[in-house]
mmCIF file of C-alpha atoms in Angstrom:
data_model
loop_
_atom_site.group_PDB
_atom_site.id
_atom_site.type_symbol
_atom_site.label_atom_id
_atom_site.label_comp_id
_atom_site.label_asym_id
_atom_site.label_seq_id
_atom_site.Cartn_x
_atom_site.Cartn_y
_atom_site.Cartn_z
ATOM 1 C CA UNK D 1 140.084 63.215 109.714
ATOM 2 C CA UNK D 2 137.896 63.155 112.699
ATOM 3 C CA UNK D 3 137.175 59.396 114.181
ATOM 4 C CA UNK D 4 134.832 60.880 116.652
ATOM 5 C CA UNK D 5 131.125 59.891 116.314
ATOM 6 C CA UNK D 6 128.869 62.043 114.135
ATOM 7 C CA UNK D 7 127.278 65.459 115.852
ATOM 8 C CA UNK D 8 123.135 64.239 115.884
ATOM 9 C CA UNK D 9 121.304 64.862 113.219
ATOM 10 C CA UNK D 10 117.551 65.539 113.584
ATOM 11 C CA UNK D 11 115.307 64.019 111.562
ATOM 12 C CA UNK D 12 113.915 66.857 109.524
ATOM 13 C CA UNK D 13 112.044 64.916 106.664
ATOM 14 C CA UNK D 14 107.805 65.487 107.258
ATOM 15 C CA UNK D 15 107.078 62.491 105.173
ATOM 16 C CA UNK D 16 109.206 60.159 107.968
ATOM 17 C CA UNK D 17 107.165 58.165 109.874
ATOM 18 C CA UNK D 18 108.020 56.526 113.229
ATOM 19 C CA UNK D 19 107.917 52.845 114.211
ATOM 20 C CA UNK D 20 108.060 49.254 116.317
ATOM 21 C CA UNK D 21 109.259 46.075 114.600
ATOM 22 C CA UNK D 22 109.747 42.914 116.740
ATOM 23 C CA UNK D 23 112.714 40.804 116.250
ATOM 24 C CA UNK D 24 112.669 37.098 115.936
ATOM 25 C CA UNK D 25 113.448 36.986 119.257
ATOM 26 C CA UNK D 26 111.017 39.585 120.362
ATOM 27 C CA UNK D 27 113.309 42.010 120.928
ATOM 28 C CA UNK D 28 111.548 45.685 119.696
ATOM 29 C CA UNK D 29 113.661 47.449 116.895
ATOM 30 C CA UNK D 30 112.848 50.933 116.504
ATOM 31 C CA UNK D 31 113.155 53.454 113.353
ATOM 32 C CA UNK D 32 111.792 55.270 110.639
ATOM 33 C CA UNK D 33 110.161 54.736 107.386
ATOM 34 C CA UNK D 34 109.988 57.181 104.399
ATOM 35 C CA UNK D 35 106.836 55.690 102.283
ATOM 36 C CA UNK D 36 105.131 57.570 99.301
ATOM 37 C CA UNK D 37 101.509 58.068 99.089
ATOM 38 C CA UNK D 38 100.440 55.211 96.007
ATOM 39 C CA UNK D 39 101.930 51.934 95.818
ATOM 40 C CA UNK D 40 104.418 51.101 93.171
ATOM 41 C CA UNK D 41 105.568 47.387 92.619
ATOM 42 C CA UNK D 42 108.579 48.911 90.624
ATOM 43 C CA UNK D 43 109.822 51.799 92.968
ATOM 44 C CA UNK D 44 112.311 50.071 95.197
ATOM 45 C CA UNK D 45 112.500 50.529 99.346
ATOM 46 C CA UNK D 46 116.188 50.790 100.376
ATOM 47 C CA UNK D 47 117.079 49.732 103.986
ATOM 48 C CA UNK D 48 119.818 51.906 105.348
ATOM 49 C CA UNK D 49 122.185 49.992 108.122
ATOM 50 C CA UNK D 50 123.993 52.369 110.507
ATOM 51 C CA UNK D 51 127.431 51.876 111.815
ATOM 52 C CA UNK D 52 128.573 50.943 114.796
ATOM 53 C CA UNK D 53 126.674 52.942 117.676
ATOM 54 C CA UNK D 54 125.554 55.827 115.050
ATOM 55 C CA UNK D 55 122.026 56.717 115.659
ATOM 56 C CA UNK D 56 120.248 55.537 112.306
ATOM 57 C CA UNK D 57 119.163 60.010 112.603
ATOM 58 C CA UNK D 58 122.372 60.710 111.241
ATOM 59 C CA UNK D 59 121.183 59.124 107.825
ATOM 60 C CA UNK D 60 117.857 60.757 107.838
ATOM 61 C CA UNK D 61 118.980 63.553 105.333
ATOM 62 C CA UNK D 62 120.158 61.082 103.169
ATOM 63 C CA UNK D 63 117.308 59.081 103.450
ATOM 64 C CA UNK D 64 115.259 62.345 102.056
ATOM 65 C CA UNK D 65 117.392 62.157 99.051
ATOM 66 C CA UNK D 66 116.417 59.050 98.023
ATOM 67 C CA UNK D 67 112.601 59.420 98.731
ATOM 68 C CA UNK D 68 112.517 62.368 96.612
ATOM 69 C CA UNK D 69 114.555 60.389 93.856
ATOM 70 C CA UNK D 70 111.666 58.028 93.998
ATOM 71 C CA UNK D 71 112.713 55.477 96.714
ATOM 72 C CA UNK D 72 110.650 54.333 99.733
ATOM 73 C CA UNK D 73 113.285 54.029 102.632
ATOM 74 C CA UNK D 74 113.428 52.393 106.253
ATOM 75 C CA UNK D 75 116.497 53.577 108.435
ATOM 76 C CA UNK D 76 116.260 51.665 112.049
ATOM 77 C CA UNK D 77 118.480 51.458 115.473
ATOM 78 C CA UNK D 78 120.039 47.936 116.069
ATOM 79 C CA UNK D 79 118.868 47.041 119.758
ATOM 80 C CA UNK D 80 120.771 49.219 122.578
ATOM 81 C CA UNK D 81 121.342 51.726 120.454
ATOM 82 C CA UNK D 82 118.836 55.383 119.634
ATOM 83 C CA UNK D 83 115.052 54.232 118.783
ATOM 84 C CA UNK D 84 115.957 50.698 119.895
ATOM 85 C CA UNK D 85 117.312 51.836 123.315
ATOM 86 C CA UNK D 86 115.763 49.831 126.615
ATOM 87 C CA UNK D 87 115.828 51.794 130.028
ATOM 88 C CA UNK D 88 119.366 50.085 130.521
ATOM 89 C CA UNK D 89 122.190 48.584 129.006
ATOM 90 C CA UNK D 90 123.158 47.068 131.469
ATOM 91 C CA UNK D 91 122.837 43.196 131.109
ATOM 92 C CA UNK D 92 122.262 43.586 127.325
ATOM 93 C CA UNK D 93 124.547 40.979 125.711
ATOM 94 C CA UNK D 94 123.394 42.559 122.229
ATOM 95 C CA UNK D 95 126.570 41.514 119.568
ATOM 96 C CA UNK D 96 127.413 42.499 115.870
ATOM 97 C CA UNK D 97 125.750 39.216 114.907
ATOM 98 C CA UNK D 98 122.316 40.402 116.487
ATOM 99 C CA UNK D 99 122.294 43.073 114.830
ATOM 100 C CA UNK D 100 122.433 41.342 111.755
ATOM 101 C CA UNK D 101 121.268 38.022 112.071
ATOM 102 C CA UNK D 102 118.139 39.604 114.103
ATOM 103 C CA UNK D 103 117.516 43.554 113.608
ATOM 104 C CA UNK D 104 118.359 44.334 109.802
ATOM 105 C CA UNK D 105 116.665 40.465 108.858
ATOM 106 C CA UNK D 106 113.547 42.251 110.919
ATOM 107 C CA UNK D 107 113.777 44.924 108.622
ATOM 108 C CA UNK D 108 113.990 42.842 105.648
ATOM 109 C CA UNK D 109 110.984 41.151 106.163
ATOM 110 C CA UNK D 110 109.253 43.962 107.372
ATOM 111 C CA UNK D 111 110.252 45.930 103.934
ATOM 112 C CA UNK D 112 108.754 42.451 102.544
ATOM 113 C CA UNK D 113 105.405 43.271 104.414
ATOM 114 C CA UNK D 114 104.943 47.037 103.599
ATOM 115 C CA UNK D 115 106.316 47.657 100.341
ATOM 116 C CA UNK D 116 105.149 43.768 98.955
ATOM 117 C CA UNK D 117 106.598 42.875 95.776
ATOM 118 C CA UNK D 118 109.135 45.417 95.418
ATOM 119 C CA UNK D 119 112.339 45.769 94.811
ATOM 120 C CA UNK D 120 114.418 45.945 98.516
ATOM 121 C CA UNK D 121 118.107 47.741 98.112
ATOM 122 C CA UNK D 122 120.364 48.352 101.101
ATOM 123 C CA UNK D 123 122.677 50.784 101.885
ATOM 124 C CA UNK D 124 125.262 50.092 104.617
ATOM 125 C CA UNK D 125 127.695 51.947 106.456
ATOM 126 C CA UNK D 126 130.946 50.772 108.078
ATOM 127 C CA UNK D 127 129.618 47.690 110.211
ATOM 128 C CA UNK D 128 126.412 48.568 108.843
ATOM 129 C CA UNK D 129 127.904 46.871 105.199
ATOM 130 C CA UNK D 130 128.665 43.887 107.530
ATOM 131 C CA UNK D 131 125.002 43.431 109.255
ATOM 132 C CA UNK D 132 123.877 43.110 105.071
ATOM 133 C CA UNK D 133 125.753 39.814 105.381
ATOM 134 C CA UNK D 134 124.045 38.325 108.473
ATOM 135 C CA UNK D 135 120.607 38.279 107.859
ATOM 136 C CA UNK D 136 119.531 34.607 106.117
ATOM 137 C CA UNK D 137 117.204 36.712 103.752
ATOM 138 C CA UNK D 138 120.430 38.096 101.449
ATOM 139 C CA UNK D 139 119.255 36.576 98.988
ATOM 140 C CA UNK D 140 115.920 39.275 98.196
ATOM 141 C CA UNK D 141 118.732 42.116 98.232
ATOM 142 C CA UNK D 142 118.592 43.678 94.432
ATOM 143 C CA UNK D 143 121.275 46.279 94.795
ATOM 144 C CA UNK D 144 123.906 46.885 97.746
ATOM 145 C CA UNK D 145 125.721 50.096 98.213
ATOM 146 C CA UNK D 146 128.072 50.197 101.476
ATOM 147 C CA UNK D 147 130.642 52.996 102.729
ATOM 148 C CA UNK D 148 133.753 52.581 104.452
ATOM 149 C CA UNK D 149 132.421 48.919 105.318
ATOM 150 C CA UNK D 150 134.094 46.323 107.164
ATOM 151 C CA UNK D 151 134.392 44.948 110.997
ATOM 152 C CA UNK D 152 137.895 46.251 112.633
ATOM 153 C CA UNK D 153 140.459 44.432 112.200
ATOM 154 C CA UNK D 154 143.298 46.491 113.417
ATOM 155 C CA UNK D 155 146.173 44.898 111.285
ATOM 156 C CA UNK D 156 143.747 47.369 108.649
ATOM 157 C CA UNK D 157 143.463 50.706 110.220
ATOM 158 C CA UNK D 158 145.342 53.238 108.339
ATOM 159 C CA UNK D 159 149.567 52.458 109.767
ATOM 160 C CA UNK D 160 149.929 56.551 110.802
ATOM 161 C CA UNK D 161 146.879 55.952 113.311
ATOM 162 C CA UNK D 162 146.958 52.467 114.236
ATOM 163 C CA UNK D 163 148.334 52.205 117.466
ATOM 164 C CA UNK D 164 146.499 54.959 118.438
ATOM 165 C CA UNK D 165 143.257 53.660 117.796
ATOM 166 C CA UNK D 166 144.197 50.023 118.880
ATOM 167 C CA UNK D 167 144.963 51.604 122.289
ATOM 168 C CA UNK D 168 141.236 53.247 122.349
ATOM 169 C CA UNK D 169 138.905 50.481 120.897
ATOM 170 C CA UNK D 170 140.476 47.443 121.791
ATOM 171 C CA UNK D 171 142.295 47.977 125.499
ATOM 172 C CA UNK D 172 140.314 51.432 126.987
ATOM 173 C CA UNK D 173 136.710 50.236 125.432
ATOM 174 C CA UNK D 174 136.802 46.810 126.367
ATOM 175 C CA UNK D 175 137.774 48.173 129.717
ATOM 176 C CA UNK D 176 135.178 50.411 129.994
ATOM 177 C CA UNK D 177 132.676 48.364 129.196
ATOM 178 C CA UNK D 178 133.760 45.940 132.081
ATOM 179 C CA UNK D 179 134.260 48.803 134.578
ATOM 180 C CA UNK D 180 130.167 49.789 133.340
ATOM 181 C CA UNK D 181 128.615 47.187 132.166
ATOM 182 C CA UNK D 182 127.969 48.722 128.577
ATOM 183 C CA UNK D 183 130.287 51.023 126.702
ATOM 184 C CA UNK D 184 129.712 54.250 128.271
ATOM 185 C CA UNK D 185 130.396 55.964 124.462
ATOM 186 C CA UNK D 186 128.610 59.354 124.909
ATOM 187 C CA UNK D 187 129.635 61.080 127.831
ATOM 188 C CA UNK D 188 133.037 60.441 126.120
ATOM 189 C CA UNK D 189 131.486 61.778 122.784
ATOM 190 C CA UNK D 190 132.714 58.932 121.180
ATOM 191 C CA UNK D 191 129.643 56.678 119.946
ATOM 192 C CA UNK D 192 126.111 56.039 121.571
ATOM 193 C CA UNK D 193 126.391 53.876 124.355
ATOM 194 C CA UNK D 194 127.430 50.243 123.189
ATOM 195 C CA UNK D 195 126.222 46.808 124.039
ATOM 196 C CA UNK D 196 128.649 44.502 125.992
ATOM 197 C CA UNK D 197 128.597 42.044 123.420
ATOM 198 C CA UNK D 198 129.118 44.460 120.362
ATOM 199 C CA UNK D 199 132.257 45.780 122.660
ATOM 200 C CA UNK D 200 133.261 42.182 122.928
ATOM 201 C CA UNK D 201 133.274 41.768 118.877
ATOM 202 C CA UNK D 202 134.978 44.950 117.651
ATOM 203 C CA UNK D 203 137.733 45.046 120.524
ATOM 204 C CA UNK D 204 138.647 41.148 119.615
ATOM 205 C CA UNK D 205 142.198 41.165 117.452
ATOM 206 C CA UNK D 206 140.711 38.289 114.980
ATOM 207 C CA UNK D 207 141.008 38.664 111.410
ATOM 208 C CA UNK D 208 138.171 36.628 110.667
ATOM 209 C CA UNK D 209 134.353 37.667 111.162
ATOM 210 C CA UNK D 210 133.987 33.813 112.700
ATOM 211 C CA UNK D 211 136.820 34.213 114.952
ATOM 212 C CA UNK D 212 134.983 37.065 116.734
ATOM 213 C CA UNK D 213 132.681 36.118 119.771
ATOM 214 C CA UNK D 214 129.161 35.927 118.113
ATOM 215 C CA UNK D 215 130.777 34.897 114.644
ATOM 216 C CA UNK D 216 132.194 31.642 116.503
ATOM 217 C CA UNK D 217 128.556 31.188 118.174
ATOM 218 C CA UNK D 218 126.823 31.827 114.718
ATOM 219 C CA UNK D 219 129.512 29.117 113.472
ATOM 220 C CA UNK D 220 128.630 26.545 115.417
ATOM 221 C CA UNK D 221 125.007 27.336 115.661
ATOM 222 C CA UNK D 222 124.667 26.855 111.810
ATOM 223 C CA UNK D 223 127.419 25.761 110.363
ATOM 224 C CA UNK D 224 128.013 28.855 107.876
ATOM 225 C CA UNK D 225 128.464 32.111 107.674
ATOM 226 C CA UNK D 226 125.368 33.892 105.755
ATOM 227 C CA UNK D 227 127.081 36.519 103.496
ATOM 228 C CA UNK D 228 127.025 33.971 100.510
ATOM 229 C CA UNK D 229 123.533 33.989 100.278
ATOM 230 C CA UNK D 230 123.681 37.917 99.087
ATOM 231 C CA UNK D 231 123.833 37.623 95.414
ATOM 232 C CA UNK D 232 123.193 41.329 94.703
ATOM 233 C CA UNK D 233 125.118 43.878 92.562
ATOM 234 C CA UNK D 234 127.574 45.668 94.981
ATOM 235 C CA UNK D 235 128.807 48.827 95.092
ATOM 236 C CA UNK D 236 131.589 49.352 98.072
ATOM 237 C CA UNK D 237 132.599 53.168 98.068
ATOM 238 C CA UNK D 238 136.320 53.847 100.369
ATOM 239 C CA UNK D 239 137.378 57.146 101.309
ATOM 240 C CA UNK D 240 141.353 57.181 101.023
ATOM 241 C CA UNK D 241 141.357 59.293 104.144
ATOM 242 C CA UNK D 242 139.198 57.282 106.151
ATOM 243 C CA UNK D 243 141.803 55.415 108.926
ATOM 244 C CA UNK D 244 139.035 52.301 109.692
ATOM 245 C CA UNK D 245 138.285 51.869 105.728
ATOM 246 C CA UNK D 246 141.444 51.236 104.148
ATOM 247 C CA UNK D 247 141.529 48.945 100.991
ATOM 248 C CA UNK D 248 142.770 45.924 102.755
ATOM 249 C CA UNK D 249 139.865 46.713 105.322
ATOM 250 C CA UNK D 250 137.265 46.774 102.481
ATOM 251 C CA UNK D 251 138.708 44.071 100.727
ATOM 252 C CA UNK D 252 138.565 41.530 103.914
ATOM 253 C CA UNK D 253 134.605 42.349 104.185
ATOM 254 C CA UNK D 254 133.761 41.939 100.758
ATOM 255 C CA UNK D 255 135.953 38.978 100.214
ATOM 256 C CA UNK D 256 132.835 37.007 102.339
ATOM 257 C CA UNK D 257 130.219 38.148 99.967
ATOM 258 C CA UNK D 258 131.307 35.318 97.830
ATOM 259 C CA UNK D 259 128.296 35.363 95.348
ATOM 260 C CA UNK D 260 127.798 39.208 94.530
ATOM 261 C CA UNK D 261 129.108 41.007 91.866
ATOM 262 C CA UNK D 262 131.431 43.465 93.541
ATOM 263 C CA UNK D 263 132.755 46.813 92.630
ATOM 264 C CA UNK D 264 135.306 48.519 94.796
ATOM 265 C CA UNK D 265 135.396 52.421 94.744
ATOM 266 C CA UNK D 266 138.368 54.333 95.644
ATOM 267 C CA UNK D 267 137.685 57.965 96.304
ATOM 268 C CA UNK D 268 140.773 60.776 96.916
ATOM 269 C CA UNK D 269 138.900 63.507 99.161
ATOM 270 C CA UNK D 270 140.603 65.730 95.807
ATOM 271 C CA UNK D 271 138.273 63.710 93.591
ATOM 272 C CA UNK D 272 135.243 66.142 94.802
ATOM 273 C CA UNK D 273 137.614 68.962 95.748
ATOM 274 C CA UNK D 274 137.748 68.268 99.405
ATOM 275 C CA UNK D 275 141.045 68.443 101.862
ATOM 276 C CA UNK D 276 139.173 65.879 103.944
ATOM 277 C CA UNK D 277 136.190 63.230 104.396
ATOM 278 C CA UNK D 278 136.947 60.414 106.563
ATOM 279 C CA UNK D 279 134.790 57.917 108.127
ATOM 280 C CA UNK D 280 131.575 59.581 108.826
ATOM 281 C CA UNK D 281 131.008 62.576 106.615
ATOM 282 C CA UNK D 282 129.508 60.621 103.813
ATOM 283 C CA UNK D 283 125.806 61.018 104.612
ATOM 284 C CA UNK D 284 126.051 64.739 105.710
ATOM 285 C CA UNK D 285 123.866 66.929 103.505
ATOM 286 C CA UNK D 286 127.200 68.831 102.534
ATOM 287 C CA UNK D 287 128.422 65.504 100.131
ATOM 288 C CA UNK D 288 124.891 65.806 98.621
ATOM 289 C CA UNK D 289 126.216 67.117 95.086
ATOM 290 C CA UNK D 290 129.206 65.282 94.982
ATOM 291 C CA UNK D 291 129.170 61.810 96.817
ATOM 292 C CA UNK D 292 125.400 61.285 97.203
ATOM 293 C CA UNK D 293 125.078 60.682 93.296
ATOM 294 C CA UNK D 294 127.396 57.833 93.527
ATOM 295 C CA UNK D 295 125.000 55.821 95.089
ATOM 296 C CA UNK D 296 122.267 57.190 94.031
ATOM 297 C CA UNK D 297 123.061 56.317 90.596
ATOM 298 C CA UNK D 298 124.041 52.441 91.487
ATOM 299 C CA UNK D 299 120.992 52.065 93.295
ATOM 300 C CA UNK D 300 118.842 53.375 90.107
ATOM 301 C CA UNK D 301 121.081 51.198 87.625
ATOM 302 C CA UNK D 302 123.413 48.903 89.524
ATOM 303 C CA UNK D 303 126.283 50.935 87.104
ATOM 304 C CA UNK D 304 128.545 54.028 87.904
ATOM 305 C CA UNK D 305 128.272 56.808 85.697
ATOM 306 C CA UNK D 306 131.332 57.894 83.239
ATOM 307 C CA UNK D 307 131.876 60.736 85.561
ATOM 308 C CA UNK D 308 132.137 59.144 88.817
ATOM 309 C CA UNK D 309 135.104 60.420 90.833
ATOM 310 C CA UNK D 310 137.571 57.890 91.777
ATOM 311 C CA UNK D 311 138.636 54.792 90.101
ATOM 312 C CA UNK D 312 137.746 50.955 90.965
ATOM 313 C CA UNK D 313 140.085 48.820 92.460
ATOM 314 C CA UNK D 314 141.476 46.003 90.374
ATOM 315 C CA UNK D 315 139.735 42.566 91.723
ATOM 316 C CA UNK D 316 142.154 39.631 92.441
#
């Protein structure tokens, strides 16, 4: 498995389009929209959340797919991060929360704006799952696919590579960051370049979202956590090889989307005839014939197919 960040993907697709969306605190968020030529009130726009520090570029092949399946389809950078990037990080206190709470709600009422009256369907990867939660407009999402989702708590991480990977994201990031000023991620070829405040949230030990720094704020700024208000059919697909999205991993995340109807997916890299997948290899345009119709499928009919590879896991 490789836990580095994704190579960059260019955005290939011609029928992409580029563009601004203020925040609702003002704050620019940056991305792309796939949009077909007639309107259609019953051809849905999906909203594809990145994970942590993964330029939302890596998803644009993926993004393709699903426009020429019949889906309109906004991918975006959370703040600090690819088309959402200022001239410095330094002295951006961007967190997990804003990214959710701020940047994918932007997107949610922007899909509102362009694509009025249709269906809106989100697809969300690691944290990106997460950032679904966070935005107070949950409620308008139909369908909800996410992959390898949750927020890094490292009690989860797969036992064999725990330590190691407790030793690089929550003692040499953090440290990093303070040495910086911002998580200096891509001259290690880890991530992008991180946000203080999103280092502060992944590198904290808590096992709760709220116990993190900008879940506590969110907390006590409102009194509740969000995620309840998503009441949409959810798919959440696991890779048994993937170290950050082990079942007890997945299972903490969607255990706060109290009011969907969940489906867990377990998925042997065998089950498609692969040694290996891992954390990031999802969206790359080589899983096209054998993972992309998973979603694709849930996102048409809120179902899996007979011949999905795999098998659910049992709910408590």
């Amino acid at each position: 498995m490789n836990s580095r960040s994704p190579a960059f993907t260019p955005d290939t697709a011609t029928v992409s389009e580029p563009f601004k969306e203020a925040a609702a605190d003002g704050f620019m968020v940056g991305g792309f929209t796939w949009r077909h030529a007639l309107p259609d009130a019953q051809r849905p726009v999906v909203i594809i959340n990145a994970a942590t520090s993964v330029r939302c570029r890596h998803y644009s092949r993926f993004a393709d797919y699903l426009f020429a399946n019949g889906f309109d389809v906004i991918t975006y950078d959370y703040r600090g991060i690819g088309e959402s990037r200022p001239a410095t990080l330094k002295g951006l206190e961007a967190s997990w929360t804003d990214w959710g709470a701020l940047d994918f709600e932007a997107m949610v009422k922007r899909a509102q704006r362009e694509f009025p009256g249709q269906p809106i369907d989100v697809v969300g990867h690691s944290f990106g799952g997460c950032a679904a939660g966070l935005g107070e407009s949950g409620q308008v999402i139909r369908r909800l696919v996410t992959v390898g989702a949750q927020f890094a708590y490292w009690r989860d991480y797969a036992p064999a590579q725990r330590w190691r990977m407790f030793g690089k994201w929550h003692l040499l990031m953090p440290l990093l960051t303070r040495l910086c000023g911002y998580f200096p991620g891509k001259r290690l070829g880890w991530l992008e370049d991180t946000p203080t405040g999103v280092v502060r949230d992944w590198s904290t030990p808590a096992a709760r979202y709220e116990q993190r720094p900008s879940g506590r704020r969110l907390l006590k700024a409102s009194g509740r956590l969000p995620f309840a208000n998503v009441r949409a059919k959810t798919l959440a697909i696991s890779i048994s090889d993937d170290p950050y999205g082990t079942i007890p991993a997945i299972e903490r995340l969607l255990g706060y989307f109290s009011h969907a109807h969940k489906t867990h997916l377990r998925i042997e890299p065998q089950d498609i005839g692969e040694q290996q997948v891992g954390h990031f290899a999802f969206f790359r345009s080589a899983y096209q014939a054998t993972l992309w119709p998973i979603a694709l499928t849930w996102l048409q009919t809120g179902e899996l197919a007979p011949d999905t590879p795999g098998r659910p896991v049992p709910r408590s």
